[in-house]
């Protein structure tokens, strides 16, 4: 049972909370959801901060849909000075739903090697691209002697003898015996979720969002031209502030 229920049938807010120091809204549960937000027209939960993080999630985060972001990074205690520094790396971005696989292999007596990938590789990926680099000595004649075959079987969670260990290997040739080779292969996801949710690389802004910017200050635009003001207008922010100080 809910301790607090908030419902709005108009264009306002079911629950609003604001705090200058602590938590605007705090929810907790031992075996359910601490806070649940639902919307039939926009966002189930909207968080905004002019100063620091709009949200801090301490623990694992699960997202079942697509994640949209302007950028991304990891931030950890710096391995060389963990007490005083952070180390940050940016995510690798691509217009495709691209997967990257790599490794190092030593060529056999014929100057060849077969790279075997997991048995689900060909069912998950398509449109393969390759890179191979000799390590320790030139390898001008290295080449992909046999490509990964495109899997034509339908995606299935079951493993059958007809598709097991197919569509998951390629062969390198043209090197010298004992040569070490670094390899990389990329593929584009083709699983059912990816096929149903392809990323639209370029899209027109909806009519109501035209003239508004995700980051207006970067384009010399006033703050009022930001998308956040469209989603959470000034009168809404003032309403939240009044409710919080009652």
Coordinates of C-alpha atoms in Angstrom, one line a residue:
X1 CA 0.0 0.0 0.0
X2 CA 1.2 3.5 -0.8
X3 CA 1.8 6.0 2.0
X4 CA 1.6 8.8 -0.5
X5 CA -0.4 8.9 -3.7
X6 CA -0.2 11.8 -6.1
X7 CA -2.5 12.1 -9.1
X8 CA -3.0 15.0 -11.5
X9 CA -5.6 14.7 -14.3
X10 CA -4.6 18.0 -15.9
X11 CA -1.3 19.4 -16.9
X12 CA 0.3 19.8 -13.4
X13 CA 2.2 17.3 -11.2
X14 CA 1.1 14.3 -9.3
X15 CA 3.8 14.8 -6.7
X16 CA 6.2 17.7 -6.5
X17 CA 9.1 18.1 -4.1
X18 CA 11.9 20.6 -3.6
X19 CA 14.7 21.0 -1.2
X20 CA 17.7 23.3 -0.9
X21 CA 19.7 20.9 1.2
X22 CA 18.3 17.4 1.5
X23 CA 15.9 15.3 -0.7
X24 CA 13.0 16.8 -2.5
X25 CA 11.2 13.5 -2.6
X26 CA 12.3 10.4 -0.6
X27 CA 10.9 7.0 -1.0
X28 CA 11.8 3.6 0.4
X29 CA 10.6 0.0 0.2
X30 CA 11.9 -3.3 1.5
X31 CA 10.4 -5.5 -1.3
X32 CA 8.9 -3.1 -3.9
X33 CA 9.6 0.2 -5.6
X34 CA 10.5 3.2 -3.4
X35 CA 9.3 5.7 -5.9
X36 CA 7.1 5.0 -9.0
X37 CA 6.4 7.6 -11.7
X38 CA 4.1 7.1 -14.6
X39 CA 2.9 9.4 -17.4
X40 CA 0.6 8.7 -20.3
X41 CA 1.9 11.7 -22.3
X42 CA 5.4 12.7 -21.3
X43 CA 8.0 11.5 -18.7
X44 CA 7.2 9.4 -15.6
X45 CA 9.9 11.2 -13.7
X46 CA 11.6 14.5 -14.5
X47 CA 14.6 15.8 -12.5
X48 CA 16.3 19.1 -13.0
X49 CA 19.2 20.8 -11.3
X50 CA 20.9 24.1 -12.1
X51 CA 23.9 23.3 -9.9
X52 CA 25.0 19.7 -9.8
X53 CA 23.6 16.3 -10.6
X54 CA 19.9 16.0 -11.5
X55 CA 19.9 12.5 -10.0
X56 CA 22.3 10.4 -8.1
X57 CA 21.8 6.6 -8.3
X58 CA 23.9 4.6 -5.8
X59 CA 23.8 1.0 -7.0
X60 CA 23.0 -0.9 -10.2
X61 CA 20.7 0.8 -12.7
X62 CA 18.5 -1.2 -15.1
X63 CA 17.1 0.4 -18.2
X64 CA 14.8 -1.7 -20.4
X65 CA 14.4 0.9 -23.2
X66 CA 16.8 3.1 -25.1
X67 CA 19.1 5.5 -23.3
X68 CA 19.5 8.9 -24.8
X69 CA 22.4 11.1 -23.6
X70 CA 24.6 14.0 -24.8
X71 CA 27.7 12.1 -23.7
X72 CA 29.0 9.5 -21.3
X73 CA 32.0 8.5 -19.2
X74 CA 33.3 6.3 -16.4
X75 CA 34.8 8.0 -13.4
X76 CA 36.9 6.0 -10.9
X77 CA 39.5 6.7 -8.3
X78 CA 42.7 7.2 -10.1
X79 CA 44.8 4.0 -10.0
X80 CA 48.0 5.9 -9.4
X81 CA 46.7 8.4 -6.8
X82 CA 43.2 7.1 -5.7
X83 CA 43.1 9.4 -2.6
X84 CA 43.6 12.7 -4.5
X85 CA 42.5 12.2 -8.2
X86 CA 39.8 10.8 -10.4
X87 CA 40.4 9.1 -13.8
X88 CA 37.7 9.6 -16.5
X89 CA 37.2 8.1 -19.9
X90 CA 34.6 8.9 -22.5
X91 CA 32.3 6.2 -24.0
X92 CA 32.9 5.1 -27.6
X93 CA 30.1 6.4 -29.7
X94 CA 28.8 5.1 -33.1
X95 CA 25.8 5.9 -35.3
X96 CA 25.2 2.1 -35.5
X97 CA 24.4 -0.4 -32.7
X98 CA 28.0 -1.5 -33.0
X99 CA 29.7 -4.3 -31.0
X100 CA 33.5 -4.5 -30.8
X101 CA 35.5 -7.7 -30.3
X102 CA 39.3 -8.0 -30.3
X103 CA 42.2 -10.1 -29.2
X104 CA 45.8 -11.3 -30.0
X105 CA 46.7 -14.6 -31.7
X106 CA 49.9 -16.4 -32.6
X107 CA 50.0 -17.7 -36.2
X108 CA 50.7 -21.4 -36.8
X109 CA 53.4 -23.0 -38.9
X110 CA 51.6 -21.9 -42.1
X111 CA 51.4 -18.3 -41.0
X112 CA 47.7 -18.7 -40.4
X113 CA 45.2 -18.6 -37.5
X114 CA 41.5 -19.2 -37.1
X115 CA 39.7 -16.9 -34.7
X116 CA 36.7 -18.4 -33.1
X117 CA 34.1 -16.2 -31.5
X118 CA 31.2 -17.2 -29.1
X119 CA 28.6 -19.4 -30.8
X120 CA 26.0 -16.7 -30.4
X121 CA 28.1 -14.2 -32.4
X122 CA 26.6 -14.7 -35.9
X123 CA 23.0 -14.6 -34.6
X124 CA 23.6 -11.4 -32.7
X125 CA 25.7 -9.5 -35.3
X126 CA 25.8 -8.6 -39.0
X127 CA 27.9 -6.3 -41.4
X128 CA 31.3 -7.4 -40.1
X129 CA 34.4 -5.2 -40.4
X130 CA 38.0 -6.4 -39.7
X131 CA 41.3 -5.0 -38.6
X132 CA 44.6 -7.0 -38.2
X133 CA 48.0 -5.7 -37.2
X134 CA 51.3 -7.6 -37.0
X135 CA 53.2 -7.2 -33.7
X136 CA 57.0 -7.3 -33.4
X137 CA 57.7 -7.4 -37.2
X138 CA 56.1 -6.2 -40.4
X139 CA 53.3 -8.2 -41.8
X140 CA 52.6 -6.7 -45.2
X141 CA 50.9 -9.8 -46.6
X142 CA 48.5 -10.4 -43.8
X143 CA 44.9 -10.7 -44.9
X144 CA 41.5 -12.1 -44.0
X145 CA 41.5 -15.5 -45.8
X146 CA 38.0 -16.5 -44.7
X147 CA 35.3 -14.1 -43.6
X148 CA 32.6 -14.7 -41.0
X149 CA 29.5 -16.0 -42.8
X150 CA 26.3 -14.1 -42.3
X151 CA 23.8 -16.2 -40.3
X152 CA 20.5 -16.6 -42.0
X153 CA 18.8 -18.5 -39.3
X154 CA 16.2 -16.7 -37.2
X155 CA 17.1 -15.6 -33.7
X156 CA 16.5 -18.3 -31.2
X157 CA 17.4 -19.0 -27.6
X158 CA 17.8 -22.7 -28.4
X159 CA 21.0 -24.3 -29.8
X160 CA 20.6 -26.8 -32.5
X161 CA 23.1 -29.0 -34.3
X162 CA 22.3 -27.2 -37.6
X163 CA 23.6 -23.8 -36.5
X164 CA 25.9 -24.5 -33.6
X165 CA 29.5 -23.2 -34.1
X166 CA 28.6 -21.7 -37.5
X167 CA 28.9 -18.0 -38.4
X168 CA 31.3 -17.3 -35.6
X169 CA 34.8 -17.6 -37.0
X170 CA 37.2 -16.0 -39.5
X171 CA 40.7 -16.9 -40.7
X172 CA 43.9 -14.9 -40.9
X173 CA 46.6 -15.8 -43.4
X174 CA 49.7 -14.4 -45.1
X175 CA 51.9 -14.1 -42.1
X176 CA 55.0 -15.9 -40.8
X177 CA 55.1 -18.8 -38.4
X178 CA 55.0 -17.7 -34.8
X179 CA 54.0 -14.1 -35.7
X180 CA 51.8 -12.4 -33.1
X181 CA 48.8 -10.6 -34.6
X182 CA 46.4 -8.2 -33.0
X183 CA 42.8 -8.5 -34.4
X184 CA 39.6 -6.6 -34.2
X185 CA 36.2 -7.4 -35.6
X186 CA 33.0 -5.3 -35.3
X187 CA 29.4 -6.2 -36.0
X188 CA 26.1 -4.4 -35.9
X189 CA 23.4 -5.8 -33.6
X190 CA 20.5 -7.6 -35.3
X191 CA 18.7 -9.2 -32.4
X192 CA 15.0 -8.6 -32.2
X193 CA 15.1 -5.6 -29.8
X194 CA 17.8 -3.9 -32.0
X195 CA 15.8 -4.6 -35.2
X196 CA 12.7 -3.0 -33.6
X197 CA 14.5 0.0 -32.1
X198 CA 17.0 1.3 -34.6
X199 CA 18.5 4.6 -33.7
X200 CA 17.5 7.4 -36.0
X201 CA 20.8 9.2 -36.6
X202 CA 19.3 12.5 -37.9
X203 CA 15.8 13.5 -36.9
X204 CA 13.7 16.7 -37.1
X205 CA 12.7 18.2 -33.8
X206 CA 9.0 18.0 -33.1
X207 CA 7.2 21.2 -33.8
X208 CA 6.8 22.2 -30.2
X209 CA 10.6 21.8 -29.6
X210 CA 11.8 23.8 -32.5
X211 CA 13.6 27.0 -31.4
X212 CA 14.6 25.2 -28.2
X213 CA 18.0 23.8 -27.5
X214 CA 19.4 21.0 -25.3
X215 CA 22.3 23.3 -24.4
X216 CA 21.3 26.8 -25.4
X217 CA 24.3 28.4 -23.8
X218 CA 26.6 26.6 -26.3
X219 CA 24.8 28.3 -29.2
X220 CA 24.6 31.8 -27.7
X221 CA 21.0 31.4 -26.8
X222 CA 19.3 32.5 -23.5
X223 CA 18.5 30.0 -20.8
X224 CA 14.8 30.4 -21.6
X225 CA 15.4 28.7 -25.0
X226 CA 16.4 25.5 -23.3
X227 CA 14.5 22.2 -23.6
X228 CA 14.3 22.1 -19.8
X229 CA 12.2 25.2 -19.8
X230 CA 9.8 23.6 -22.3
X231 CA 9.5 20.5 -20.2
X232 CA 9.4 22.2 -16.8
X233 CA 8.3 25.8 -17.4
X234 CA 8.9 28.6 -14.9
X235 CA 5.4 28.6 -13.5
X236 CA 5.8 24.9 -12.7
X237 CA 9.1 25.5 -10.9
X238 CA 7.5 28.3 -8.9
X239 CA 4.6 26.0 -8.0
X240 CA 7.0 23.4 -6.7
X241 CA 8.9 26.0 -4.7
X242 CA 5.7 27.3 -3.1
X243 CA 4.5 23.8 -2.2
X244 CA 7.9 23.0 -0.7
X245 CA 7.9 26.0 1.6
X246 CA 4.3 25.7 2.8

